[in-house]
Tab-separated table of C-alpha atoms and ligand atoms in Angstrom:
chain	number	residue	atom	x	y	z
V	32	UNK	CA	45.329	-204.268	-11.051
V	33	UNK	CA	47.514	-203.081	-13.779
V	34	UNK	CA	48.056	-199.766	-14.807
V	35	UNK	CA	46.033	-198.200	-17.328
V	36	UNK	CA	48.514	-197.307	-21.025
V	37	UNK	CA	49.438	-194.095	-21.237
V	38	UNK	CA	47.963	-194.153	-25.099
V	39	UNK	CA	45.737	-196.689	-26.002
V	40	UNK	CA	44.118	-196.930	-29.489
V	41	UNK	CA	41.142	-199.498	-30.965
V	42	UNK	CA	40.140	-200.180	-34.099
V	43	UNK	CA	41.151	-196.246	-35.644
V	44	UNK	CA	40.229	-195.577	-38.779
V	45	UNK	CA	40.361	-192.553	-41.294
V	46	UNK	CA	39.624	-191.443	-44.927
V	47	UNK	CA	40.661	-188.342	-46.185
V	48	UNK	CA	37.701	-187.684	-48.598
V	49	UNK	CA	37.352	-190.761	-50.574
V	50	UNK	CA	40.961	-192.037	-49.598
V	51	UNK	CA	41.456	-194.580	-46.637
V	52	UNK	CA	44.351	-193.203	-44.854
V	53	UNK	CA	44.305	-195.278	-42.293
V	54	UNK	CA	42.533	-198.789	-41.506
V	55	UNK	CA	41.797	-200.191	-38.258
V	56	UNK	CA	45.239	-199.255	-35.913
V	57	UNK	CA	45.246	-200.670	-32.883
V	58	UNK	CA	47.923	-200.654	-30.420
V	59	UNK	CA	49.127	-199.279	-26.966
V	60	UNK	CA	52.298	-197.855	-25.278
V	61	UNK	CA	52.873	-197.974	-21.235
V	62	UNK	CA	54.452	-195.600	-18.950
V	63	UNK	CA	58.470	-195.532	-19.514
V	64	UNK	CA	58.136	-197.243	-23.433
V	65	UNK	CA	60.103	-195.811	-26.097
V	66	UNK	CA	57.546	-196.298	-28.868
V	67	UNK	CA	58.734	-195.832	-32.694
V	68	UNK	CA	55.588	-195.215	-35.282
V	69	UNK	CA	57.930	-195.899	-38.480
V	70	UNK	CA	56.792	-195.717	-41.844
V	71	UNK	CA	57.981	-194.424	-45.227
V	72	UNK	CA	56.116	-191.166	-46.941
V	73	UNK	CA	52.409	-191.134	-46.822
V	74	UNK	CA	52.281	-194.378	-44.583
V	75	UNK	CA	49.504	-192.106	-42.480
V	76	UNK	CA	52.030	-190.769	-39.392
V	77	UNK	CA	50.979	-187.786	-39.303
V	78	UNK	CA	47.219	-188.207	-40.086
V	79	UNK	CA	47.560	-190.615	-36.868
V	80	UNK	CA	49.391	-187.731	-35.037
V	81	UNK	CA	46.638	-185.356	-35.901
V	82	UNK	CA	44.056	-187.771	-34.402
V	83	UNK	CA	45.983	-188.659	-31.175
V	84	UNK	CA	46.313	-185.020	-30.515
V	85	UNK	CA	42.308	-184.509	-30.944
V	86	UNK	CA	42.771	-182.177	-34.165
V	87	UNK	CA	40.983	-184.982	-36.253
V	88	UNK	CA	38.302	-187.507	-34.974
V	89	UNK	CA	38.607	-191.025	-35.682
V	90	UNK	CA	35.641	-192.542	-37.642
V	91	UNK	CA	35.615	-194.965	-36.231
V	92	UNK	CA	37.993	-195.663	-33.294
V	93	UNK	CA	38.877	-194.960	-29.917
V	94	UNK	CA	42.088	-193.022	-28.351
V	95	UNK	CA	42.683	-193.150	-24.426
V	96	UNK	CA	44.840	-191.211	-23.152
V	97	UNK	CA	46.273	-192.336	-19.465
V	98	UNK	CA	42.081	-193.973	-19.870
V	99	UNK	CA	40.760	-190.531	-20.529
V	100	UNK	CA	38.509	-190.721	-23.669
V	101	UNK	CA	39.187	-188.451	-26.473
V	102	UNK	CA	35.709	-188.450	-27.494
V	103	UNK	CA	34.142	-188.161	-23.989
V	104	UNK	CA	36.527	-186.510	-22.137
V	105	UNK	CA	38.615	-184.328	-24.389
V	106	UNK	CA	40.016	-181.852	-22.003
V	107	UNK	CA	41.523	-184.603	-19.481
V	108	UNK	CA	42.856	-186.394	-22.586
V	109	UNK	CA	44.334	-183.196	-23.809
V	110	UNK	CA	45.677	-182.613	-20.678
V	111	UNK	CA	47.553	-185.629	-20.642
V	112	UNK	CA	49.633	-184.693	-24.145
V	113	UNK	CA	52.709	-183.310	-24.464
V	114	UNK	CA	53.132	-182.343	-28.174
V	115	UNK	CA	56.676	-181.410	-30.760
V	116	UNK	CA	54.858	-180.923	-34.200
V	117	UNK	CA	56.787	-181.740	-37.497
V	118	UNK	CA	56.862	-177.536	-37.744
V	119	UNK	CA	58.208	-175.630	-35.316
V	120	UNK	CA	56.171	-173.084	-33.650
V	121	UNK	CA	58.415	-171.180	-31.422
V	122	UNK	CA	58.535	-167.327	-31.556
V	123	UNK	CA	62.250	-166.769	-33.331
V	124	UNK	CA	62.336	-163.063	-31.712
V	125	UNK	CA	61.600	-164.057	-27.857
V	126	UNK	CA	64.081	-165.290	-25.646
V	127	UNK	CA	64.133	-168.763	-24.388
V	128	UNK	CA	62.712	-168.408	-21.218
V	129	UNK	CA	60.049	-166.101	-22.419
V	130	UNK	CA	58.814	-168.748	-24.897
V	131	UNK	CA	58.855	-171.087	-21.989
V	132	UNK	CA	56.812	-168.973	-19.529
V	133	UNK	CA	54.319	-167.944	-22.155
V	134	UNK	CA	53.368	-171.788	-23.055
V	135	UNK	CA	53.543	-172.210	-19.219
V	136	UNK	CA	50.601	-169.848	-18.226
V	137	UNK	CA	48.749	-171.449	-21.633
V	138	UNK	CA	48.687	-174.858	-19.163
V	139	UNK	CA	47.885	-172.680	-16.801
V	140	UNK	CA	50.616	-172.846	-14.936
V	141	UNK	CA	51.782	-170.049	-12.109
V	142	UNK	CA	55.161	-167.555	-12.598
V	143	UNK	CA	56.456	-169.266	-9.719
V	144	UNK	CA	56.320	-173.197	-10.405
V	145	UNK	CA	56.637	-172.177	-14.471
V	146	UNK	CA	60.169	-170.758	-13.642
V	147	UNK	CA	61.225	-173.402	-11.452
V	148	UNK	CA	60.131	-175.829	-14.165
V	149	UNK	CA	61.794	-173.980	-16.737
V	150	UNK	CA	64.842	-173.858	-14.914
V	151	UNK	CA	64.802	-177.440	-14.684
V	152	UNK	CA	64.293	-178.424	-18.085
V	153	UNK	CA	66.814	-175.854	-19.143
V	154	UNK	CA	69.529	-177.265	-16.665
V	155	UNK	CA	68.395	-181.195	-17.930
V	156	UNK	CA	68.935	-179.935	-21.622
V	157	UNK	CA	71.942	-178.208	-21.224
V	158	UNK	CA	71.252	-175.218	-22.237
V	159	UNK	CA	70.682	-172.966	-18.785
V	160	UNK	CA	72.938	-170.277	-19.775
V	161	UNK	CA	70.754	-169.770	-22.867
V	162	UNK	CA	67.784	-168.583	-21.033
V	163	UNK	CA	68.073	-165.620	-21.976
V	164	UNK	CA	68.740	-165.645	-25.473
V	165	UNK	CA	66.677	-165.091	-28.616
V	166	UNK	CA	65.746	-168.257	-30.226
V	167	UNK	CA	66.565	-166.295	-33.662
V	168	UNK	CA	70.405	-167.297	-32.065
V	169	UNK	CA	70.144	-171.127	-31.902
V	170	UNK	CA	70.702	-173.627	-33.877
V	171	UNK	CA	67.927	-176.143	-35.330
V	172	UNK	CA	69.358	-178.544	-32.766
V	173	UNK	CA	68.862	-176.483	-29.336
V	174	UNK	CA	65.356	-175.244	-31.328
V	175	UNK	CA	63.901	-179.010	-31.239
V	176	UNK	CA	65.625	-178.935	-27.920
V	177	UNK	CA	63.421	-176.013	-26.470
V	178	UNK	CA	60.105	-177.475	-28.290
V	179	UNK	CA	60.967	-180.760	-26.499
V	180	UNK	CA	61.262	-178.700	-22.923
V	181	UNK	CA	58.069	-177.118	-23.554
V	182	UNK	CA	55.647	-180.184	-24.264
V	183	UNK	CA	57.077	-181.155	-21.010
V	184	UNK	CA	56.279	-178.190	-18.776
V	185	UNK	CA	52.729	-179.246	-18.077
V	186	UNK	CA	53.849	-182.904	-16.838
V	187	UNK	CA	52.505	-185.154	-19.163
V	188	UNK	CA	52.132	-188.494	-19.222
V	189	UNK	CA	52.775	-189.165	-23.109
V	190	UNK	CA	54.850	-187.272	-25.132
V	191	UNK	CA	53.778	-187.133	-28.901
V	192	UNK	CA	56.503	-186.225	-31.669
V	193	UNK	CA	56.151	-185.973	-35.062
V	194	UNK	CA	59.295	-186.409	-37.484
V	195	UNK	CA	60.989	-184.458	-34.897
V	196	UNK	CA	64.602	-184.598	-36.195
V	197	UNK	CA	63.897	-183.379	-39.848
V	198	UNK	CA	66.586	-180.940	-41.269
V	199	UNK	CA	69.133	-181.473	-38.037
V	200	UNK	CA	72.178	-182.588	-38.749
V	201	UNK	CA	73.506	-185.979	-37.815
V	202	UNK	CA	75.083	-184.821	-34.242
V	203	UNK	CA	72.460	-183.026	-33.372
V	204	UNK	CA	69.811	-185.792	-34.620
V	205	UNK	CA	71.598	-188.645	-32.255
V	206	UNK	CA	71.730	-185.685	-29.327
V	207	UNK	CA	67.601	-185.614	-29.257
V	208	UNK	CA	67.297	-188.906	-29.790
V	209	UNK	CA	69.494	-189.829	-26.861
V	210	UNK	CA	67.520	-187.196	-24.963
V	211	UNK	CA	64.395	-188.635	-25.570
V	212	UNK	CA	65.359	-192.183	-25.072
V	213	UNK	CA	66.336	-190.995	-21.328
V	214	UNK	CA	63.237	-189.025	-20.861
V	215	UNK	CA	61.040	-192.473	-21.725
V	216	UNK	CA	63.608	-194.443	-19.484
V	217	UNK	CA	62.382	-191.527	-16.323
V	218	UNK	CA	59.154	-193.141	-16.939
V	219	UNK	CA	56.912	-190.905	-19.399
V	220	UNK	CA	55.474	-192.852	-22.421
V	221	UNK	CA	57.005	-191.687	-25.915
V	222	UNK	CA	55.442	-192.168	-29.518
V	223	UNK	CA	57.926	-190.902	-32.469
V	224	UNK	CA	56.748	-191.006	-35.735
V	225	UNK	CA	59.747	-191.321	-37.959
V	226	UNK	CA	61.004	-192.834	-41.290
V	227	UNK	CA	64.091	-193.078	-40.140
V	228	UNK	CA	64.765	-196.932	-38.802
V	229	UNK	CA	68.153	-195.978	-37.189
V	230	UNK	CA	66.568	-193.836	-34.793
V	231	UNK	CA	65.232	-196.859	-33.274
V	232	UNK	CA	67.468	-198.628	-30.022
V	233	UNK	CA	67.160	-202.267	-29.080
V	234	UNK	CA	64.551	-202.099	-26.312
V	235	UNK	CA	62.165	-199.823	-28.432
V	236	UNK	CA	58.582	-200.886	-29.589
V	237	UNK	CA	58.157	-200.564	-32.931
V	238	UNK	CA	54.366	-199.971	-34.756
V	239	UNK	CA	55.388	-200.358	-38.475
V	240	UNK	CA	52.848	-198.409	-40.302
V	241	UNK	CA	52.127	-199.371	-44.269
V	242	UNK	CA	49.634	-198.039	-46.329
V	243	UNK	CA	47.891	-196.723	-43.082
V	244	UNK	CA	47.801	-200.391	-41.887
V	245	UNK	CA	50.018	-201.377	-38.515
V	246	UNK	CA	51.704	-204.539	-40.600
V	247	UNK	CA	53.808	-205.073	-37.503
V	248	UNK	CA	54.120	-204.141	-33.296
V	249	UNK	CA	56.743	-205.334	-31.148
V	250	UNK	CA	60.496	-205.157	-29.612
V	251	UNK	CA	62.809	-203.869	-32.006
V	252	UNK	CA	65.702	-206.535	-31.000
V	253	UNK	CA	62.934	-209.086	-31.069
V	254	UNK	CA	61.976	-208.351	-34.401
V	255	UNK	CA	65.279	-207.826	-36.359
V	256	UNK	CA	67.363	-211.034	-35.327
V	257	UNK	CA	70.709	-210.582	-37.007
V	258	UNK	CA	70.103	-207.431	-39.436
V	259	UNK	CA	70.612	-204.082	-38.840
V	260	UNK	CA	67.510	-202.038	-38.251
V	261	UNK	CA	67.661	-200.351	-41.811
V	262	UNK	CA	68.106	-203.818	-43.457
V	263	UNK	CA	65.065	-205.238	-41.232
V	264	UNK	CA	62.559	-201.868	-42.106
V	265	UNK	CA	63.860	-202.479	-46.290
V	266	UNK	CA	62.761	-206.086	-45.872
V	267	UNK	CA	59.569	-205.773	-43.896
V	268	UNK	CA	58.341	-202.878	-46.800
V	269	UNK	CA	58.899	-205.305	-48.908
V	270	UNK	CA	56.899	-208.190	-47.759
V	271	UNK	CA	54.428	-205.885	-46.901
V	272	UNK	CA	54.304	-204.483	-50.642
I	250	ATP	N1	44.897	-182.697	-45.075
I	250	ATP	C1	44.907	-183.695	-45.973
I	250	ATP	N2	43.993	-183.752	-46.958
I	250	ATP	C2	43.971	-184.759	-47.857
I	250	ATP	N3	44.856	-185.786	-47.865
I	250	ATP	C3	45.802	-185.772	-46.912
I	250	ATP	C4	45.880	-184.755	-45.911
I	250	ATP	N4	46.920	-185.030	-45.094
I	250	ATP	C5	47.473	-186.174	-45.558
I	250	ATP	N5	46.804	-186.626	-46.629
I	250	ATP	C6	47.104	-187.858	-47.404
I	250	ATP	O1	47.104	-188.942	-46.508
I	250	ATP	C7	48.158	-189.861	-46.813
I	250	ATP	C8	49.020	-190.067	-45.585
I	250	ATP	O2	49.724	-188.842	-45.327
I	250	ATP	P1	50.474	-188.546	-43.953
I	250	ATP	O3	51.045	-187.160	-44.056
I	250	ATP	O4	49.575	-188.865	-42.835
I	250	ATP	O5	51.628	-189.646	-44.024
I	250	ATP	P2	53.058	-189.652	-43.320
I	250	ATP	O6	53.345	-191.060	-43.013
I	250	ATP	O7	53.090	-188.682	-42.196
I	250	ATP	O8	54.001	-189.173	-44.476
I	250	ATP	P3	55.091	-187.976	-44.480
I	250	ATP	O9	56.282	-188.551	-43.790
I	250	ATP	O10	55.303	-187.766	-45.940
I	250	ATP	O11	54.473	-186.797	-43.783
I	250	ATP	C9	48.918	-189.259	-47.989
I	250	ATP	O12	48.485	-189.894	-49.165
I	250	ATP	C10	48.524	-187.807	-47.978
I	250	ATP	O13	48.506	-187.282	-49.283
């Protein structure tokens, strides 16, 4: 038997008030997929993020999570979630590795397998001799670095991001992206909302998200033939216009 997606969603919809937001998405993303949600503004990213991560329910639709049921079985759903909001929500005045160990024991997790996991993720970002340093001191770059590191800590089997290179700079934007690329390619299941289309590699799924409809859901090289990514996401808004 196959395995079960790591995020499956049927027939989602969602009006905020008396405006549809978004209008029967369906799609899924396996273990170890890359999987780009790309849309301009207002496309309905982050309304979609907000009902992946439980914060908003679907009316109607349904969200698995590694076939956990958001509606019937929230907590194993949640469990399953690693999640790097559009705003960061670090504490600027704790150290690194007290930031870590804090969202640690939230999952629950003991001193002694939170600090070896910390010490892991610190030594995979490059940043272990930073451990010990006020987050105040970083950069935006080794911020979205740390909030990466610590949807991770818990082990999950999708990680969620939302727009999660707004305001770095260009370096720093390819360094995450690389990172997260790798992390997908050691087998968790990614979904990165973005507007940006050259965020996107050649192996990458791609839901193209317009107006709150998917208008599109496939292999990025598959889907852009001789164009450049950009040129491929200008002329598919079009159409879809
Ligand atoms: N809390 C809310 N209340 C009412 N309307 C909302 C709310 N959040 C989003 N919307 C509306 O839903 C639509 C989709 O917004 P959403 O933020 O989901 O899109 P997005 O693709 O993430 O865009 P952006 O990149 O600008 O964040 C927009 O028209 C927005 O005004």
């Amino acid at each position: 038997m196959s395995e079960a997606p790591a995020l499956l969603v049927r027939g989602l919809s969602h009006d905020w008030g008396r405006k549809p937001t978004l209008r029967d998405v369906s799609f899924s993303v396996p273990r170890g997929r890359f999987c780009a949600l790309l849309g301009p503004n207002g496309a309905g990213k982050s309304t979609l993020m907000s009902v992946l991560t439980g914060l908003i329910r679907p009316a109607p639709g349904v969200v698995e999570i590694a076939s956990h049921d958001m509606a019937r079985a929230r907590r194993a759903a949640l469990a399953e979630i690693g999640v790097v909001f559009q705003q960061p929500t670090l504490d600027l005045d704790r150290s690194v590795r007290a930031n870590l160990r804090y969202f640690a024991a939230l999952h629950g997790l003991g001193r002694k397998i939170a600090d070896a996991r910390i010490a892991e993720a610190l030594e995979r970002l490059g940043m272990a001799e930073r451990a010990d340093e006020r987050l105040r001191a970083l950069n935006g770059g080794h911020r979205r670095r740390m909030e990466i590191a610590r949807a991770l800590l818990h082990r999950p089997r999708l990680l969620l991001l939302d727009e999660p290179t707004v305001g770095l700079d260009a370096p720093a934007r390819s360094a995450i992206t690389d990172h997260v690329h790798q992390l997908a390619r050691d087998g968790i299941a990614v979904l990165w909302a973005t507007h940006l289309a050259d965020e996107l590699h050649p192996e990458d799924q791609v839901v193209l998200l317009h107006k709150g409809v998917v208008v599109t859901n496939g292999v990025v090289r598959d889907l852009v033939e001789d164009r450049s990514v950009t040129d491929w996401f200008t002329d598919a808004m079009e159409s879809a216009a």
